[in-house]
Coordinates of C-alpha atoms and ligand atoms in Angstrom, one line a residue:
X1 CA -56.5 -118.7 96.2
X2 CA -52.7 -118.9 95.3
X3 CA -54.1 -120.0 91.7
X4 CA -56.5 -116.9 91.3
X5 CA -54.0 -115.0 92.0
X6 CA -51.2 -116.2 89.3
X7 CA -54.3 -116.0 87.2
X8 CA -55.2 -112.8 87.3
X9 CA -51.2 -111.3 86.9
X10 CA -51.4 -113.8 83.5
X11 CA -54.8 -112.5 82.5
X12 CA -53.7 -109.0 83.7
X13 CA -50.1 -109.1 81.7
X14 CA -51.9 -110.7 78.8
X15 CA -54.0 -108.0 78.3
X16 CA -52.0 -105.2 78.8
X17 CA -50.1 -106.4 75.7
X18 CA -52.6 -105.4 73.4
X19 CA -53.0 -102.0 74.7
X20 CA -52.4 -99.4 72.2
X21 CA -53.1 -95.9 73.8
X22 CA -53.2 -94.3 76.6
X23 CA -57.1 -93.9 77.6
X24 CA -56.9 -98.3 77.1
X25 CA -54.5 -98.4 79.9
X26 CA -56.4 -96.2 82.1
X27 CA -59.6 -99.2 81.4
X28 CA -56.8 -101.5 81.9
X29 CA -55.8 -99.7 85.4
X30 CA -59.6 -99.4 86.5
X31 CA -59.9 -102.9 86.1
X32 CA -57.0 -104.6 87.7
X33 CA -55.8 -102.2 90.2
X34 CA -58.6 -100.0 90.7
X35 CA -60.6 -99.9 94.1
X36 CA -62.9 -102.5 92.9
X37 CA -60.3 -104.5 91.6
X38 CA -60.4 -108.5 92.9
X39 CA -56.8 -107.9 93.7
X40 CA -57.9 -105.2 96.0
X41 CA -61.0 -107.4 97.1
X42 CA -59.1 -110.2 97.6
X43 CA -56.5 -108.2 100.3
X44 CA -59.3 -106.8 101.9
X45 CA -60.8 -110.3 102.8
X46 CA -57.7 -111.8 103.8
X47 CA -58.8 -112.2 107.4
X48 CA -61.6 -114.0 106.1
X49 CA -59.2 -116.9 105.2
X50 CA -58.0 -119.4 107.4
X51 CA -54.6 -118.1 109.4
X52 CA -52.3 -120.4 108.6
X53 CA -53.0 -119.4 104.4
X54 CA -53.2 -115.6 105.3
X55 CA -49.1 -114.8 104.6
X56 CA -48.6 -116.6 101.8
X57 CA -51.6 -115.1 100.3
X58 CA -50.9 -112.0 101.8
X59 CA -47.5 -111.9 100.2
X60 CA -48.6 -113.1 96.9
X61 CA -51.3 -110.0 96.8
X62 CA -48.6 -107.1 97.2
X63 CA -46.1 -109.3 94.7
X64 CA -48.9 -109.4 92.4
X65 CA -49.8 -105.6 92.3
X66 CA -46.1 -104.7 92.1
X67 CA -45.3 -107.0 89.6
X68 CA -49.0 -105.6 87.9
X69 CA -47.9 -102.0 88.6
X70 CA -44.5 -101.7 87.0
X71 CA -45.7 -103.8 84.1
X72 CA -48.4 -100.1 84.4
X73 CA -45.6 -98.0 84.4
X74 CA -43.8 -99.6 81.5
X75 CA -46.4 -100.0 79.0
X76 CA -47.2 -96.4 80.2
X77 CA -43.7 -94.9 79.6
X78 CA -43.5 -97.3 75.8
X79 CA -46.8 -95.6 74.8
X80 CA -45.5 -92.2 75.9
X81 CA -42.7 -92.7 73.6
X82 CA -44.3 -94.1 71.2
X83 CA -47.3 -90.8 71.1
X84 CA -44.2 -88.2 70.8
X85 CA -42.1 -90.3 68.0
X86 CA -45.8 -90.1 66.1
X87 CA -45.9 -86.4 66.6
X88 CA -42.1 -85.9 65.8
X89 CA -42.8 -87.8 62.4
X90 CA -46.3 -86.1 61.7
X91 CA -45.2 -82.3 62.4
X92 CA -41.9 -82.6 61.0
X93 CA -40.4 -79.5 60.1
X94 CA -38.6 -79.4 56.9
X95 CA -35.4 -77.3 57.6
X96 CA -34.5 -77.5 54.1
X97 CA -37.7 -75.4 52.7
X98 CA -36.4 -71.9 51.5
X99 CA -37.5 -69.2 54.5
X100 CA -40.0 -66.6 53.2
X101 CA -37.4 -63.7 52.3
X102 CA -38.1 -60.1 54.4
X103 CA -38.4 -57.3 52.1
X104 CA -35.6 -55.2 53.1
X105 CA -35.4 -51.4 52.3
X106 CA -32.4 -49.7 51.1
X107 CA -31.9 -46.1 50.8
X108 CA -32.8 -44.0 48.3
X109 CA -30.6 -42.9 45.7
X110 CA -31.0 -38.9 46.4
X111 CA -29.9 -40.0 50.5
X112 CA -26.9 -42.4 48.8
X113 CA -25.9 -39.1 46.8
X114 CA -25.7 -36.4 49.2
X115 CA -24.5 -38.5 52.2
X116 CA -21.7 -39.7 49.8
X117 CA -20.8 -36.0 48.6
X118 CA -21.3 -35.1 52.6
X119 CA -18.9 -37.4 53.7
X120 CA -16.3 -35.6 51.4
X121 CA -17.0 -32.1 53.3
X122 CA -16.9 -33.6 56.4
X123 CA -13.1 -35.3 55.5
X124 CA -12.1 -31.5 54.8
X125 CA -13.7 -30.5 57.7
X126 CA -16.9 -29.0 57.0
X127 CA -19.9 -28.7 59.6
X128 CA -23.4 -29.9 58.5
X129 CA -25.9 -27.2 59.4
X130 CA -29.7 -27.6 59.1
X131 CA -31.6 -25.2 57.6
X132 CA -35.4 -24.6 57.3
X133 CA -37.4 -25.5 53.8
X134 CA -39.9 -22.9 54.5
X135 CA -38.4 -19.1 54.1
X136 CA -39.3 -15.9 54.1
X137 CA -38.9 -13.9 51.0
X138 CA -36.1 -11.6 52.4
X139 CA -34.0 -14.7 53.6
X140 CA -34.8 -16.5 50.2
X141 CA -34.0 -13.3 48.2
X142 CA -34.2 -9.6 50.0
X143 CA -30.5 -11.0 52.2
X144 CA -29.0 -12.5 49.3
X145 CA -28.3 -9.0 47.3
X146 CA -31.8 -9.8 45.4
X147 CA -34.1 -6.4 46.7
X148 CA -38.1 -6.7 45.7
X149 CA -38.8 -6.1 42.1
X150 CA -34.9 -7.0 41.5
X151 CA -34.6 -8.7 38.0
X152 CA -32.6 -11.2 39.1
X153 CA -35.5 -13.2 41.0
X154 CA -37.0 -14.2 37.8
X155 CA -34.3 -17.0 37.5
X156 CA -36.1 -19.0 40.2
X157 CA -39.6 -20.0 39.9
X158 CA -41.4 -20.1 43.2
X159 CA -44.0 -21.3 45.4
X160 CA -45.8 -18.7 47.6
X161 CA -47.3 -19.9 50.2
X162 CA -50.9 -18.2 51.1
X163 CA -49.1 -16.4 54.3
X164 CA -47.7 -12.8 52.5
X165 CA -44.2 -13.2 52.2
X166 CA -43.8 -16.7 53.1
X167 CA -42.3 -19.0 50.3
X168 CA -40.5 -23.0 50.0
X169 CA -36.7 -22.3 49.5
X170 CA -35.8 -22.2 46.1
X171 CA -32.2 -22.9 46.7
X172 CA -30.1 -23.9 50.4
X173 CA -28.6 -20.1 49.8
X174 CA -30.7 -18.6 52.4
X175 CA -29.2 -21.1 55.0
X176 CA -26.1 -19.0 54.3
X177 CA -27.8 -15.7 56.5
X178 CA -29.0 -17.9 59.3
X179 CA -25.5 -19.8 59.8
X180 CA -24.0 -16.2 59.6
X181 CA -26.3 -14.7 62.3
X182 CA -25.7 -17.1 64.3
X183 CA -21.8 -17.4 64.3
X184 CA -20.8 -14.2 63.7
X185 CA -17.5 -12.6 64.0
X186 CA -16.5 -16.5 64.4
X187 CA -15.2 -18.1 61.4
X188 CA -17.4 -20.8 59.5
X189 CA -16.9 -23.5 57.3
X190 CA -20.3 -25.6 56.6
X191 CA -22.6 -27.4 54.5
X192 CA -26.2 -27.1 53.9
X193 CA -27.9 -30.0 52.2
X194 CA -31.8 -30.3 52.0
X195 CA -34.6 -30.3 49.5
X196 CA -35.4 -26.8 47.6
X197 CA -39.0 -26.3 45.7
X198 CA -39.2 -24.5 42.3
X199 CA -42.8 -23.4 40.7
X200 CA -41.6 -25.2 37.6
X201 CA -42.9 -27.2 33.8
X202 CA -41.7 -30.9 35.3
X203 CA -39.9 -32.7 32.4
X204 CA -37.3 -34.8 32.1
X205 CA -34.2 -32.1 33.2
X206 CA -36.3 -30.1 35.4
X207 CA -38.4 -31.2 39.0
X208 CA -39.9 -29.3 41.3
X209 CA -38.4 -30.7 44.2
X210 CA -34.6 -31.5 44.2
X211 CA -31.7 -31.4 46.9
X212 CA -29.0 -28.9 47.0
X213 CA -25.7 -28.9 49.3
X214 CA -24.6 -25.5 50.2
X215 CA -21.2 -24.7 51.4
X216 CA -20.0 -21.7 53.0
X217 CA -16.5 -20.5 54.5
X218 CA -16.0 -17.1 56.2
X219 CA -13.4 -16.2 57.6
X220 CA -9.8 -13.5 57.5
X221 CA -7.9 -13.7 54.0
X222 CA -10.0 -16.4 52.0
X223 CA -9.4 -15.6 48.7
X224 CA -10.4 -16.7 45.3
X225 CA -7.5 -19.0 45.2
X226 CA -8.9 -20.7 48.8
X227 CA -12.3 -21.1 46.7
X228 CA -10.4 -23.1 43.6
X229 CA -8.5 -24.8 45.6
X230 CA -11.2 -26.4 47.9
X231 CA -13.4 -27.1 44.8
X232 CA -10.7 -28.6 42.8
X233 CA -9.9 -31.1 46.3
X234 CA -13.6 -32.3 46.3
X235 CA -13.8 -32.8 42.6
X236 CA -11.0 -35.2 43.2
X237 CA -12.3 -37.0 45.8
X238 CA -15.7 -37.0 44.4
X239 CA -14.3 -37.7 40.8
X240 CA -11.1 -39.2 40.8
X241 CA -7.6 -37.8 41.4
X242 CA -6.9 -37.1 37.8
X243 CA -10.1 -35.4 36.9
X244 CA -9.6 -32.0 34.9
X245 CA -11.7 -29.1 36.3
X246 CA -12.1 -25.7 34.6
X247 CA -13.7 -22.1 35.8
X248 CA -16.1 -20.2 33.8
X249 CA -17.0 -16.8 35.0
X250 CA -20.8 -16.5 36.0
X251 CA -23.2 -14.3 37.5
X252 CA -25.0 -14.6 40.8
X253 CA -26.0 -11.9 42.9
X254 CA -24.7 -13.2 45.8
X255 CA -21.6 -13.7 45.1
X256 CA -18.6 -11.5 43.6
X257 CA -17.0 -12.6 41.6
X258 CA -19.0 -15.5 40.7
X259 CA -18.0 -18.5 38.7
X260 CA -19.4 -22.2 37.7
X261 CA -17.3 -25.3 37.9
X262 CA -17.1 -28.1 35.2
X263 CA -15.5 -31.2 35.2
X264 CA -14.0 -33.2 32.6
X265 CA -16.9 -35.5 31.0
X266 CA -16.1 -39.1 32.5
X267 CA -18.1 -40.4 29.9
X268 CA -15.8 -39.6 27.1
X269 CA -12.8 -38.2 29.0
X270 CA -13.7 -34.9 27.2
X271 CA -14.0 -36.2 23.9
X272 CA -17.6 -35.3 23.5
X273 CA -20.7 -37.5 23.9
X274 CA -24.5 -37.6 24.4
X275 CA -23.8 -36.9 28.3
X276 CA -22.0 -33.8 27.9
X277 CA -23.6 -32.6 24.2
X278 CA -20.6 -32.7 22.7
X279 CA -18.7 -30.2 24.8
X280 CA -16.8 -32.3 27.2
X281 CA -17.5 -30.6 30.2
X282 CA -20.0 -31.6 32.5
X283 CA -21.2 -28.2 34.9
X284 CA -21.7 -29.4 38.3
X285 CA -21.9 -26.2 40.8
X286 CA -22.4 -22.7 41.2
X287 CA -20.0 -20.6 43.2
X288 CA -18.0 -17.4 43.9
X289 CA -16.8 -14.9 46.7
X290 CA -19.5 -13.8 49.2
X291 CA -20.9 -10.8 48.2
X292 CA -19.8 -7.7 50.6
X293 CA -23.7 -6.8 51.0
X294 CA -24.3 -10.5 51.5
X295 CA -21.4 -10.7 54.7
X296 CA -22.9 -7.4 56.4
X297 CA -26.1 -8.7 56.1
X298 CA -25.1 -11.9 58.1
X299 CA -23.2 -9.2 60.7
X300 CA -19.6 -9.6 59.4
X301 CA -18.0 -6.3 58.5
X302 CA -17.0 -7.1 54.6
X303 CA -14.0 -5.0 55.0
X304 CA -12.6 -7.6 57.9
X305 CA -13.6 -10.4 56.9
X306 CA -14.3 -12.3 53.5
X307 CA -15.7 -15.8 52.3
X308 CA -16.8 -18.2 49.5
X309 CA -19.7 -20.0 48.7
X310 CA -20.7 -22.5 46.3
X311 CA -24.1 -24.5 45.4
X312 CA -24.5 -27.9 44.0
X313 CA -27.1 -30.1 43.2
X314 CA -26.7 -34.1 44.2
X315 CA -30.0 -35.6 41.8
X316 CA -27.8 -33.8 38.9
X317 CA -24.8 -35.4 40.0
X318 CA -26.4 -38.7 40.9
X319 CA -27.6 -38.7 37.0
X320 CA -24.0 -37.8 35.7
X321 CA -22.3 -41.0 37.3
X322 CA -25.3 -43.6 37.0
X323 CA -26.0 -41.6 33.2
X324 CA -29.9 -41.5 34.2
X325 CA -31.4 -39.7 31.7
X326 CA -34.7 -38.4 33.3
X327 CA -34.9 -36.2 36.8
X328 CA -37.9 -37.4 37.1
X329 CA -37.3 -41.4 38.2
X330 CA -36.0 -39.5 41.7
X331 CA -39.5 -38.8 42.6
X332 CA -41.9 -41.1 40.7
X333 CA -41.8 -43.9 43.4
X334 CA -41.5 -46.7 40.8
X335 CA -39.4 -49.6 42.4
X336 CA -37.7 -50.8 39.1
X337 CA -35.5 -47.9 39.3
X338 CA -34.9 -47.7 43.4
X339 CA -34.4 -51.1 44.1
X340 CA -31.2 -50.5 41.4
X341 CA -29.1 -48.3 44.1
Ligands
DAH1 N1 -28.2 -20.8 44.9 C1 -27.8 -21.0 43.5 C2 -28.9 -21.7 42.7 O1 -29.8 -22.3 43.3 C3 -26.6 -21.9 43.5 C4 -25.4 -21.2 44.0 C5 -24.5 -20.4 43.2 C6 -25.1 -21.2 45.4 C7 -23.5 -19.8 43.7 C8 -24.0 -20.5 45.9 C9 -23.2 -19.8 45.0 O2 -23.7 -20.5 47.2 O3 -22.1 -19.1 45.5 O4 -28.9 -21.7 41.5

């Protein structure tokens, strides 16, 4: 019986050698330490033998299925091992392949513009104030000195909507009643940025959307000199300390007196070029003193209290430092140009 025994842990170990995956050993398991087993038969008929052989036997039976079943756990653990370096190898994932890149958005050139001009007001201390796109035709015009049938409203083109009296801004300028309303008799200092609509021929100078920034400052004893002097301060900052700036008289109704601001053409440093057609100025904003009809409508008595005001355009600006040649690029969606800012 002794014999059988050491024959079957040979035959056992033997075969376990050549097995090569994992549903093998379970076969192997079944066969030689499964119920069924003859290790397990042979234990179960050990009072069948004579007494004198039962311990020896005994004790060979439960050395034999240790020995069998840590030889079991082995091979099992090797194979184990042996499955997950074959998966390791087979799914290996190559750190060095380039990542698929995430299209990231930038902002658009118009937003780069007019938060970069912002930024200027807001070092000098002006308020950003938010001001509707869709006006009535007495904010848009009636407020600002311009009466119905008054001349004057023929230099902006506009959209009517199908509501009587209801229009798109042509210009921030109405946002100049509302902030007044709303402060008056306190002093203001503010900008207005935000997109203005003209009934206009598209072409390559002209759109019929574009922004504007507003600025507004009422107050006691702002004079004409207050006006210059702010203007001149942003034109450095937004142009460079040495920039040359010069004044020529204008006419809005809105404002009196009323004058445009040009700046030196950086182009050419006022030599004349292409960019500023030869004159060397480049005209970048509208301005001049509040008009007295224009502070009593926004409830400050013009006899107490004066202001200035002044209206530029960031696309236009935009196009004057990147020397883009066509208004229309802002609007046209085409990547080639916005993935350049
Ligand atoms: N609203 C004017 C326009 O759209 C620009 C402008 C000129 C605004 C003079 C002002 C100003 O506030 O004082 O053409």
């Amino acid at each position: 019986m002794l014999e059988r025994l050491n024959e079957i842990e040979a035959q056992a170990l033997k075969e376990l050698d050549q097995v090569s995956s994992s549903e093998e050993l379970q076969t192997w398991k079944t066969k030689y330490l499964g119920r069924s087993a003859e290790l397990g038969v042979i234990s179960k008929r050990l009072r069948e033998l004579p007494k004198g052989e039962r311990p020896a036997v005994g004790r060979r039976v439960n050395e034999v299925k240790s020995a069998l079943d840590t030889a079991h756990d082995e091979r099992s653990g090797a194979l184990r091992a042996t499955a997950l370096e074959h998966t390791l190898r087979a799914e290996r994932i190559d750190v060095t392949l380039p990542g698929r890149p995430v299209a990231r958005g930038r902002l658009h050139p118009s937003t780069l513009g007019l938060r970069g001009i912002l930024e200027i007001w807001r070092e000098m201390g002006f308020q950003v104030y938010d001001s509707r796109e869709v006006e009535t035709d007495e904010y848009n015009f009636g407020l600002l000195n311009m009466p119905p049938h008054h001349p004057a409203r023929d230099l902006w083109d506009t959209f009517y909507t199908t509501e009587p009296g209801v229009l798109l801004r042509t210009h921030t300028s109405p946002g100049q009643i509302h902030v007044m309303r709303e402060r008056a008799p306190e002093p203001i200092r503010v900008v207005l940025p935000g997109m203005c609509y003209r009934y206009e021929q598209i072409t390559a100078r002209s759109e019929i959307q574009f922004n504007q920034i507003e600025g507004l400052a009422i107050g006691s004893n702002i004079t004409f000199a207050d006006l210059k002097g702010t203007l001149n301060a942003f034109a450095r900052r937004m142009f460079g300390q040495n920039v040359r700036t010069r004044f020529r008289a204008s006419h809005f109704p809105f404002t009196e007196p009323s004058a445009e601001m040009d700046i030196e053409c950086f182009v050419c440093g006022g030599q004349g070029c292409s960019v500023c057609k030869s004159t060397g100025w480049l005209e970048i904003l509208g301005s001049g003193m509040v008009h007295p009809t224009v502070l009593e409508n926004g409830g400050y008595d013009p006899r107490e209290y004066s202001g200035f005001a002044f209206g530029m355009g960031p696309e236009r600006i935009v196009m004057l430092k990147h020397r883009i040649e066509d208004i229309r690029y802002f609007w046209g969606n085409d990547l080639r140009f916005l993935e350049q800012f």
